[in-house]
Structure formats: structure tokens, C-alpha cells
Tab-separated table of C-alpha atoms (C1' of nucleotides) in Angstrom:
chain	number	residue	atom	x	y	z
A	1	MET	CA	-14.650	12.296	8.865
A	2	GLU	CA	-11.828	11.545	6.374
A	3	ASN	CA	-11.401	8.528	4.576
A	4	TYR	CA	-7.969	7.291	4.094
A	5	HIS	CA	-7.284	4.660	1.511
A	6	MET	CA	-4.000	3.459	0.559
A	7	LEU	CA	-3.192	0.201	-0.932
A	8	PHE	CA	0.167	-1.425	-1.465
A	9	PRO	CA	-0.256	-4.246	-3.594
A	10	ASP	CA	2.829	-6.186	-4.073
A	11	GLY	CA	3.708	-9.822	-4.800
A	12	SER	CA	5.888	-11.709	-2.547
A	13	SER	CA	7.174	-15.085	-2.162
A	14	ALA	CA	8.050	-16.379	1.209
A	15	SER	CA	9.052	-19.631	2.577
A	16	PRO	CA	6.327	-21.853	3.433
A	17	SER	CA	7.926	-23.093	6.485
A	18	SER	CA	9.073	-20.121	8.500
A	19	SER	CA	7.903	-19.226	12.022
A	20	SER	CA	10.331	-16.485	13.153
A	21	SER	CA	12.180	-15.521	9.967
A	22	LEU	CA	10.077	-14.539	6.842
A	23	ALA	CA	11.471	-14.642	3.588
A	24	MET	CA	10.705	-12.087	0.886
A	25	ALA	CA	11.922	-12.342	-2.544
A	26	ASN	CA	9.916	-10.085	-4.796
A	27	HIS	CA	7.900	-7.050	-3.887
A	28	GLN	CA	6.346	-4.635	-6.132
A	29	SER	CA	4.725	-1.661	-4.415
A	30	TYR	CA	2.465	0.717	-6.138
A	31	LEU	CA	1.183	3.485	-4.181
A	32	GLN	CA	-1.483	5.787	-5.473
A	33	GLY	CA	-2.737	8.869	-3.730
A	34	GLY	CA	-5.649	7.004	-2.274
A	35	ASP	CA	-6.966	6.172	-5.637
A	36	LEU	CA	-6.420	3.034	-7.448
A	37	ILE	CA	-3.599	0.564	-8.092
A	38	GLY	CA	-3.106	-1.830	-10.987
A	39	THR	CA	-2.206	-5.382	-11.011
A	40	ARG	CA	1.439	-6.094	-11.081
A	41	LYS	CA	3.360	-9.216	-11.649
A	42	VAL	CA	6.568	-9.833	-10.139
A	43	GLY	CA	9.244	-11.844	-11.816
A	44	ASP	CA	8.474	-14.926	-9.834
A	45	GLU	CA	5.083	-15.586	-11.163
A	46	LYS	CA	3.654	-13.778	-8.361
A	47	GLU	CA	0.745	-11.428	-9.116
A	48	VAL	CA	-1.570	-9.194	-7.167
A	49	SER	CA	-4.871	-8.171	-7.872
A	50	GLU	CA	-6.049	-4.644	-7.993
A	51	SER	CA	-8.012	-3.724	-4.781
A	52	SER	CA	-10.035	-0.694	-4.158
A	53	GLU	CA	-10.937	-0.807	-0.463
A	54	VAL	CA	-11.986	2.181	1.286
A	55	ILE	CA	-10.871	2.461	4.826
A	56	ARG	CA	-13.209	4.997	6.341
A	57	VAL	CA	-12.617	6.190	9.875
A	58	GLY	CA	-15.933	7.801	10.539
A	59	LYS	CA	-15.054	9.392	13.787
A	60	LYS	CA	-14.954	13.028	14.971
A	61	GLY	CA	-11.458	14.206	14.179
A	62	THR	CA	-10.287	10.541	14.554
A	63	ARG	CA	-8.360	10.361	11.386
A	64	LYS	CA	-6.071	7.418	10.977
A	65	HIS	CA	-3.749	6.622	8.237
A	66	LYS	CA	-4.002	3.076	7.229
A	67	TYR	CA	-1.834	1.316	4.701
A	68	ALA	CA	-3.092	-1.948	3.371
A	69	PHE	CA	-0.819	-4.291	1.739
A	70	GLN	CA	-2.276	-7.207	-0.161
A	71	THR	CA	0.320	-9.751	-0.347
A	72	ARG	CA	0.275	-13.078	-2.063
A	73	SER	CA	2.104	-15.186	0.264
A	74	GLN	CA	1.915	-18.567	2.074
A	75	VAL	CA	2.801	-17.060	5.494
A	76	ASP	CA	0.752	-14.488	7.327
A	77	ILE	CA	3.563	-12.537	8.829
A	78	LEU	CA	5.691	-10.373	6.452
A	79	ASP	CA	9.055	-9.397	7.726
A	80	ASP	CA	9.098	-5.717	7.142
A	81	GLY	CA	12.296	-5.218	9.179
A	82	TYR	CA	10.293	-4.300	12.279
A	83	ARG	CA	9.764	-6.392	15.412
A	84	TRP	CA	5.991	-7.078	16.009
A	85	ARG	CA	4.273	-8.370	18.998
A	86	LYS	CA	1.030	-10.017	18.791
A	87	TYR	CA	-1.561	-8.779	21.141
A	88	GLY	CA	-4.703	-10.203	19.849
A	89	GLN	CA	-6.586	-12.380	17.429
A	90	LYS	CA	-10.177	-12.326	16.305
A	91	THR	CA	-12.184	-14.206	13.963
A	92	VAL	CA	-13.941	-11.787	11.706
A	93	LYS	CA	-17.324	-12.879	10.366
A	94	ASN	CA	-16.566	-12.053	6.742
A	95	SER	CA	-13.369	-14.254	6.754
A	96	LYS	CA	-12.995	-17.839	7.501
A	97	PHE	CA	-9.564	-17.008	8.849
A	98	PRO	CA	-8.818	-15.191	12.058
A	99	ARG	CA	-7.404	-11.734	12.003
A	100	SER	CA	-4.230	-11.105	13.940
A	101	TYR	CA	-3.273	-7.966	15.625
A	102	TYR	CA	0.145	-6.793	15.986
A	103	ARG	CA	2.021	-4.028	17.628
A	104	CYS	CA	5.486	-2.615	17.385
A	105	THR	CA	7.679	-3.594	20.234
A	106	HIS	CA	9.516	-0.406	20.131
A	107	LYS	CA	9.653	1.801	23.185
A	108	GLU	CA	7.990	4.913	21.628
A	109	CYS	CA	6.573	3.264	18.646
A	110	ASN	CA	2.971	2.666	18.826
A	111	VAL	CA	2.348	1.379	15.437
A	112	LYS	CA	-0.237	-1.240	14.942
A	113	LYS	CA	-0.638	-3.829	12.229
A	114	GLN	CA	-3.405	-6.148	11.209
A	115	VAL	CA	-2.922	-9.367	9.340
A	116	GLN	CA	-5.913	-11.102	7.667
A	117	ARG	CA	-6.121	-13.668	4.877
A	118	SER	CA	-8.653	-13.545	2.355
A	119	SER	CA	-11.642	-15.807	2.483
A	120	LYS	CA	-11.603	-16.475	-1.293
A	121	ASP	CA	-7.899	-16.705	-1.751
A	122	ASP	CA	-6.216	-18.312	1.261
A	123	GLU	CA	-2.896	-17.232	-0.348
A	124	ILE	CA	-3.768	-13.621	-0.170
A	125	VAL	CA	-2.721	-11.988	2.962
A	126	VAL	CA	-3.838	-8.469	3.771
A	127	THR	CA	-1.519	-6.682	5.981
A	128	THR	CA	-2.870	-3.256	7.233
A	129	TYR	CA	-0.432	-0.960	8.881
A	130	GLU	CA	-1.559	1.787	11.191
A	131	GLY	CA	0.668	4.703	12.172
A	132	ILE	CA	4.264	5.469	11.092
A	133	HIS	CA	7.262	4.049	12.697
A	134	THR	CA	9.199	6.650	14.545
A	135	HIS	CA	12.398	4.645	14.791
A	136	PRO	CA	14.895	3.232	12.364
A	137	VAL	CA	14.407	-0.283	10.923
A	138	GLU	CA	16.403	-3.009	12.640
A	139	LYS	CA	16.682	-4.985	9.516
A	140	PHE	CA	16.988	-3.594	6.135
A	141	THR	CA	14.664	-5.262	3.759
A	142	GLU	CA	15.356	-3.837	0.353
A	143	ASN	CA	12.023	-5.013	-0.860
A	144	PHE	CA	10.146	-3.125	1.722
A	145	GLU	CA	12.403	-0.305	1.993
A	146	HIS	CA	10.754	1.747	-0.739
A	147	ILE	CA	7.449	0.766	0.395
A	148	LEU	CA	8.072	2.158	3.887
A	149	ARG	CA	9.525	5.480	2.516
A	150	GLN	CA	6.262	5.801	0.550
A	151	MET	CA	4.245	5.319	3.782
A	152	GLN	CA	6.457	7.955	5.561
A	153	SER	CA	5.786	10.383	2.507
A	154	TYR	CA	2.143	10.132	3.520
A	155	ASN	CA	2.858	10.948	7.072
A	156	PRO	CA	2.172	14.628	6.849
A	157	LEU	CA	-1.249	13.597	5.537
A	158	CYS	CA	-2.453	12.875	8.933
A	159	SER	CA	-1.371	16.340	10.114
A	160	GLN	CA	-3.572	18.306	7.853
A	161	ASN	CA	-7.241	18.389	7.553
A	162	ASN	CA	-9.439	18.016	10.662
B	1	DC	C1'	14.660	-15.823	33.286
B	2	DG	C1'	12.694	-12.639	30.104
B	3	DA	C1'	10.350	-11.604	26.190
B	4	DA	C1'	6.686	-13.021	23.249
B	5	DT	C1'	2.384	-15.790	22.221
B	6	DT	C1'	-1.975	-17.612	23.174
B	7	DT	C1'	-6.567	-17.484	24.243
B	8	DG	C1'	-10.586	-15.776	26.767
B	9	DA	C1'	-12.640	-11.874	28.901
B	10	DC	C1'	-14.014	-7.151	28.586
B	11	DC	C1'	-15.410	-3.043	26.231
B	12	DA	C1'	-16.909	0.093	22.928
B	13	DG	C1'	-19.386	1.373	18.586
B	14	DC	C1'	-23.160	0.409	15.349
B	15	DG	C1'	-27.495	-1.753	14.102
B	16	DC	C1'	-31.958	-3.297	14.744
C	1	DG	C1'	-31.826	-0.877	25.036
C	2	DC	C1'	-29.905	-5.239	23.641
C	3	DG	C1'	-27.251	-8.093	20.786
C	4	DC	C1'	-23.366	-8.520	17.528
C	5	DT	C1'	-18.894	-7.661	15.750
C	6	DG	C1'	-14.496	-5.887	16.129
C	7	DG	C1'	-10.442	-4.315	19.012
C	8	DT	C1'	-7.617	-4.369	23.140
C	9	DC	C1'	-5.983	-6.182	27.644
C	10	DA	C1'	-4.202	-9.402	30.550
C	11	DA	C1'	-2.928	-13.645	32.715
C	12	DA	C1'	-0.792	-17.978	31.939
C	13	DT	C1'	2.165	-20.522	29.026
C	14	DT	C1'	5.807	-21.406	26.102
C	15	DC	C1'	10.111	-20.474	23.662
C	16	DG	C1'	14.747	-18.926	23.262
DNA sequence: CGAATTTGACCAGCGC
DNA sequence: GCGCTGGTCAAATTCG
């Protein structure tokens, strides 16, 4: 019955040709308490647009914290330091591009992630995180580090309210 | 050889 | 109640 809306707009530049390894140069994350974020430009001519997207989980007691990252990148997969295993891919009707479903490969970590490209701007990649990682990061991504800690700061949010 | 990806099938929720 | 859309699973395949 709760609507969790969290956007993490950040600009990022990644290598156009990277399958396994992703490259992240600049990342600007702006987390507002489920309200609004502003446009931010990174020092690499990368800019992100403000996006107010309400993620509503209209379920009975089913509240899930989702964290949407809107990233301007050429690659779909953003290396956040965690290992992800793709478990599905669907073509959403609203998007010309398919949406990929990833899951954390950790033993006890059941964090899910969705990666979807914008139909308007094919360079915009929307990465939606679901859940909080319960294990340390394998790889330290300084650009994503502060983003993740902000996500964890919102962790107790899912414990309150019913 | 093991782990991760791919792709279709299956299922659940919502709308009509 | 049926159909559509979206999400997950699972088996086969490929990569490392």
C-alpha cells in the first residue's frame, strides 16, 4: 500500500565495448527522500535528466524498496561491484528495448535488478535495484560506493509501516 | 567441467 | 472469464 520512489540519477561513461567488465568514469548520485532529484552534469559532458517516476507496489503489505538509477551509458550493464546473473529478459510494450532481469549470485543475497533502456533515448539506461545486499562488495567501485551506502540508509524504511 | 546466459514456456495480476 | 502484460523458471547452450 506504500509507494516507494527513489531515483538515483547519475551520469556515467562506460566503454562502448565491454561485455564482462564495465567501465564507469563519473557518477553523480542524488538521493532525495522519495521526492525529486535535479539534473546533474558530470565533468565528462554526461548529464542526466530529472525523473519523477513513482514506483507503486499496490499490494497488501507487499512493500518493496526499489531504487531506480537512470544512467546515461552506452552499455546496459553497470558494474556496481556485485555479481549479477541474468535470469530473464522480456520485451516491454512501452519500450522498444527488452528489459533484462538480473539477480545477485550471492548465497544469501536475493537482490534483484532490472535493466531497461529508454525508448526515447537509447543511451539512457534505467537500472532498478530491488532489495539490499547483505554481503560486502567484491569490487570497490568508488563511484557507486556512496550510492550504495545511501541505498542502505533507506534500508530501515522497509521495516516500518505496514 | 562449472558457472552464467539465452530463450521459450509457464504463471500471476489486472483490465476489459 | 478471457486476454494481455510482466515476471520467473528451467533446460539447453556457450564461455571461461
